[in-house]
């Protein structure tokens, strides 16, 4: 069965007709060519597919597109403006908080949601917010460092 959806993706309204069996990740990757949302587990346990839905982190691999009709979705592609990296992206780069990069966009989107509600999180708070994101390559210390750097950078420019 097909359903018509209206989504606001990275600030742009999208009108789509999709099968009810399709996930947010399917729609982002296949219909909108936004491939930064990566699918690995298909079961909401690795965090690689994390996007923000109405400002909150969500697993795009297990959220059906029809469930988010009318929602605002932010992806990694929507963070940079005019070719400049977002403060969080820059902090991850500076802290070398990635190796293969497969999980990085999910981490960055989770950090964006965290810093929106807590601009100066403790390491324990960071760990709590990132517990649904798994990295198999990089030490988590660099991810904590990147999050602290982003918080400092965003606090200065706010």
mmCIF file of C-alpha atoms in Angstrom:
data_model
loop_
_atom_site.group_PDB
_atom_site.id
_atom_site.type_symbol
_atom_site.label_atom_id
_atom_site.label_comp_id
_atom_site.label_asym_id
_atom_site.label_seq_id
_atom_site.Cartn_x
_atom_site.Cartn_y
_atom_site.Cartn_z
ATOM 1 C CA UNK A 1 0.000 0.000 0.000
ATOM 2 C CA UNK A 2 1.255 3.501 -0.896
ATOM 3 C CA UNK A 3 0.859 6.545 1.304
ATOM 4 C CA UNK A 4 1.480 10.227 0.596
ATOM 5 C CA UNK A 5 3.844 11.948 3.039
ATOM 6 C CA UNK A 6 5.003 15.462 3.698
ATOM 7 C CA UNK A 7 8.409 15.697 5.352
ATOM 8 C CA UNK A 8 10.611 18.662 6.114
ATOM 9 C CA UNK A 9 14.100 17.315 5.419
ATOM 10 C CA UNK A 10 17.008 19.599 6.219
ATOM 11 C CA UNK A 11 14.731 22.618 5.947
ATOM 12 C CA UNK A 12 13.114 21.651 2.643
ATOM 13 C CA UNK A 13 9.583 20.354 2.312
ATOM 14 C CA UNK A 14 9.361 17.022 0.484
ATOM 15 C CA UNK A 15 6.154 15.487 -0.844
ATOM 16 C CA UNK A 16 6.531 11.747 -1.327
ATOM 17 C CA UNK A 17 4.437 8.712 -2.136
ATOM 18 C CA UNK A 18 5.935 5.638 -0.480
ATOM 19 C CA UNK A 19 5.014 2.087 0.421
ATOM 20 C CA UNK A 20 3.977 1.723 4.058
ATOM 21 C CA UNK A 21 6.712 -0.890 4.523
ATOM 22 C CA UNK A 22 9.536 1.585 3.834
ATOM 23 C CA UNK A 23 11.664 3.058 6.579
ATOM 24 C CA UNK A 24 12.947 6.580 7.011
ATOM 25 C CA UNK A 25 16.397 5.292 6.034
ATOM 26 C CA UNK A 26 14.973 3.828 2.801
ATOM 27 C CA UNK A 27 13.350 7.125 1.879
ATOM 28 C CA UNK A 28 16.392 9.233 2.762
ATOM 29 C CA UNK A 29 18.889 7.023 0.951
ATOM 30 C CA UNK A 30 16.876 5.839 -2.057
ATOM 31 C CA UNK A 31 14.384 8.624 -2.756
ATOM 32 C CA UNK A 32 16.271 11.699 -1.570
ATOM 33 C CA UNK A 33 19.871 10.517 -2.200
ATOM 34 C CA UNK A 34 20.901 11.439 1.359
ATOM 35 C CA UNK A 35 23.341 8.598 2.002
ATOM 36 C CA UNK A 36 24.929 9.881 5.211
ATOM 37 C CA UNK A 37 22.323 7.899 7.139
ATOM 38 C CA UNK A 38 23.969 4.467 7.122
ATOM 39 C CA UNK A 39 22.199 1.177 7.749
ATOM 40 C CA UNK A 40 24.126 -1.602 9.454
ATOM 41 C CA UNK A 41 22.020 -3.542 11.950
ATOM 42 C CA UNK A 42 18.433 -2.927 10.796
ATOM 43 C CA UNK A 43 17.401 -3.406 14.410
ATOM 44 C CA UNK A 44 18.024 -0.112 16.241
ATOM 45 C CA UNK A 45 21.156 -1.197 18.102
ATOM 46 C CA UNK A 46 24.183 0.374 16.367
ATOM 47 C CA UNK A 47 23.189 4.025 15.853
ATOM 48 C CA UNK A 48 24.753 4.382 12.393
ATOM 49 C CA UNK A 49 21.396 5.436 10.977
ATOM 50 C CA UNK A 50 20.690 8.097 13.607
ATOM 51 C CA UNK A 51 18.899 11.177 12.315
ATOM 52 C CA UNK A 52 17.011 13.840 14.218
ATOM 53 C CA UNK A 53 13.243 13.693 14.006
ATOM 54 C CA UNK A 54 11.699 16.832 15.453
ATOM 55 C CA UNK A 55 15.015 17.455 17.212
ATOM 56 C CA UNK A 56 15.364 14.043 18.859
ATOM 57 C CA UNK A 57 17.713 11.237 17.831
ATOM 58 C CA UNK A 58 15.920 8.373 16.094
ATOM 59 C CA UNK A 59 16.927 5.131 14.412
ATOM 60 C CA UNK A 60 15.998 5.653 10.763
ATOM 61 C CA UNK A 61 16.451 1.939 10.021
ATOM 62 C CA UNK A 62 13.527 0.903 12.189
ATOM 63 C CA UNK A 63 11.230 3.922 11.939
ATOM 64 C CA UNK A 64 8.634 3.597 9.218
ATOM 65 C CA UNK A 65 8.325 6.630 6.990
ATOM 66 C CA UNK A 66 4.553 6.825 7.511
ATOM 67 C CA UNK A 67 5.174 7.274 11.251
ATOM 68 C CA UNK A 68 6.924 10.597 10.692
ATOM 69 C CA UNK A 69 4.507 12.238 8.256
ATOM 70 C CA UNK A 70 4.623 15.985 8.896
ATOM 71 C CA UNK A 71 7.867 15.764 10.877
ATOM 72 C CA UNK A 72 11.078 17.731 10.619
ATOM 73 C CA UNK A 73 14.046 15.485 9.828
ATOM 74 C CA UNK A 74 17.682 16.537 10.065
ATOM 75 C CA UNK A 75 20.471 14.498 8.503
ATOM 76 C CA UNK A 76 24.226 14.888 8.449
ATOM 77 C CA UNK A 77 23.929 16.493 5.018
ATOM 78 C CA UNK A 78 21.916 19.344 6.525
ATOM 79 C CA UNK A 79 24.547 20.386 9.054
ATOM 80 C CA UNK A 80 27.131 22.175 6.955
ATOM 81 C CA UNK A 81 26.224 25.590 5.611
ATOM 82 C CA UNK A 82 27.777 27.089 2.522
ATOM 83 C CA UNK A 83 30.445 24.415 2.412
ATOM 84 C CA UNK A 84 31.622 25.092 5.976
ATOM 85 C CA UNK A 85 31.610 22.256 8.466
ATOM 86 C CA UNK A 86 29.261 22.508 11.445
ATOM 87 C CA UNK A 87 31.061 23.003 14.778
ATOM 88 C CA UNK A 88 30.382 19.374 15.701
ATOM 89 C CA UNK A 89 31.763 18.067 12.412
ATOM 90 C CA UNK A 90 34.853 20.253 12.826
ATOM 91 C CA UNK A 91 35.349 19.007 16.399
ATOM 92 C CA UNK A 92 35.165 15.369 15.268
ATOM 93 C CA UNK A 93 37.749 16.129 12.597
ATOM 94 C CA UNK A 94 40.087 17.910 15.029
ATOM 95 C CA UNK A 95 39.819 15.156 17.651
ATOM 96 C CA UNK A 96 40.304 12.369 15.081
ATOM 97 C CA UNK A 97 37.083 10.877 16.395
ATOM 98 C CA UNK A 98 36.593 8.463 13.512
ATOM 99 C CA UNK A 99 38.470 5.908 11.451
ATOM 100 C CA UNK A 100 36.324 4.174 8.860
ATOM 101 C CA UNK A 101 33.587 6.809 9.246
ATOM 102 C CA UNK A 102 30.651 4.413 8.938
ATOM 103 C CA UNK A 103 29.182 5.320 12.333
ATOM 104 C CA UNK A 104 30.338 8.948 12.432
ATOM 105 C CA UNK A 105 27.211 10.614 11.076
ATOM 106 C CA UNK A 106 25.077 8.818 13.668
ATOM 107 C CA UNK A 107 27.356 9.981 16.467
ATOM 108 C CA UNK A 108 27.362 13.555 15.181
ATOM 109 C CA UNK A 109 23.572 13.691 14.980
ATOM 110 C CA UNK A 110 23.271 12.316 18.529
ATOM 111 C CA UNK A 111 25.766 14.916 19.750
ATOM 112 C CA UNK A 112 23.759 17.661 18.015
ATOM 113 C CA UNK A 113 20.613 16.582 19.886
ATOM 114 C CA UNK A 114 22.525 16.415 23.170
ATOM 115 C CA UNK A 115 24.071 19.874 22.832
ATOM 116 C CA UNK A 116 20.680 21.362 22.002
ATOM 117 C CA UNK A 117 19.412 20.392 25.457
ATOM 118 C CA UNK A 118 22.688 20.477 27.422
ATOM 119 C CA UNK A 119 25.307 22.872 26.038
ATOM 120 C CA UNK A 120 27.880 21.864 28.683
ATOM 121 C CA UNK A 121 27.424 18.127 29.259
ATOM 122 C CA UNK A 122 29.539 16.082 31.635
ATOM 123 C CA UNK A 123 31.314 12.980 30.362
ATOM 124 C CA UNK A 124 28.664 10.838 32.072
ATOM 125 C CA UNK A 125 25.912 12.759 30.269
ATOM 126 C CA UNK A 126 27.734 12.364 26.955
ATOM 127 C CA UNK A 127 28.077 8.612 27.529
ATOM 128 C CA UNK A 128 24.380 8.344 28.364
ATOM 129 C CA UNK A 129 23.311 10.191 25.206
ATOM 130 C CA UNK A 130 25.671 8.159 23.017
ATOM 131 C CA UNK A 131 24.919 4.737 24.481
ATOM 132 C CA UNK A 132 22.854 3.814 21.408
ATOM 133 C CA UNK A 133 25.770 4.541 19.068
ATOM 134 C CA UNK A 134 28.436 1.904 18.519
ATOM 135 C CA UNK A 135 31.866 2.388 16.974
ATOM 136 C CA UNK A 136 33.931 -0.662 16.134
ATOM 137 C CA UNK A 137 37.126 1.197 15.101
ATOM 138 C CA UNK A 138 37.794 4.264 17.222
ATOM 139 C CA UNK A 139 38.437 4.612 20.902
ATOM 140 C CA UNK A 140 35.514 6.294 22.590
ATOM 141 C CA UNK A 141 37.864 8.768 24.276
ATOM 142 C CA UNK A 142 38.236 10.673 20.999
ATOM 143 C CA UNK A 143 34.457 10.814 20.623
ATOM 144 C CA UNK A 144 34.148 12.234 24.154
ATOM 145 C CA UNK A 145 36.897 14.740 23.304
ATOM 146 C CA UNK A 146 35.122 15.737 20.089
ATOM 147 C CA UNK A 147 31.876 16.284 21.986
ATOM 148 C CA UNK A 148 33.622 18.437 24.595
ATOM 149 C CA UNK A 149 35.311 20.460 21.823
ATOM 150 C CA UNK A 150 32.006 20.946 20.014
ATOM 151 C CA UNK A 151 30.301 22.097 23.215
ATOM 152 C CA UNK A 152 33.067 24.624 23.848
ATOM 153 C CA UNK A 153 33.062 25.820 20.222
ATOM 154 C CA UNK A 154 29.282 26.178 20.134
ATOM 155 C CA UNK A 155 29.191 27.908 23.511
ATOM 156 C CA UNK A 156 31.666 30.524 22.295
ATOM 157 C CA UNK A 157 29.808 31.222 19.061
ATOM 158 C CA UNK A 158 26.304 31.182 20.531
#
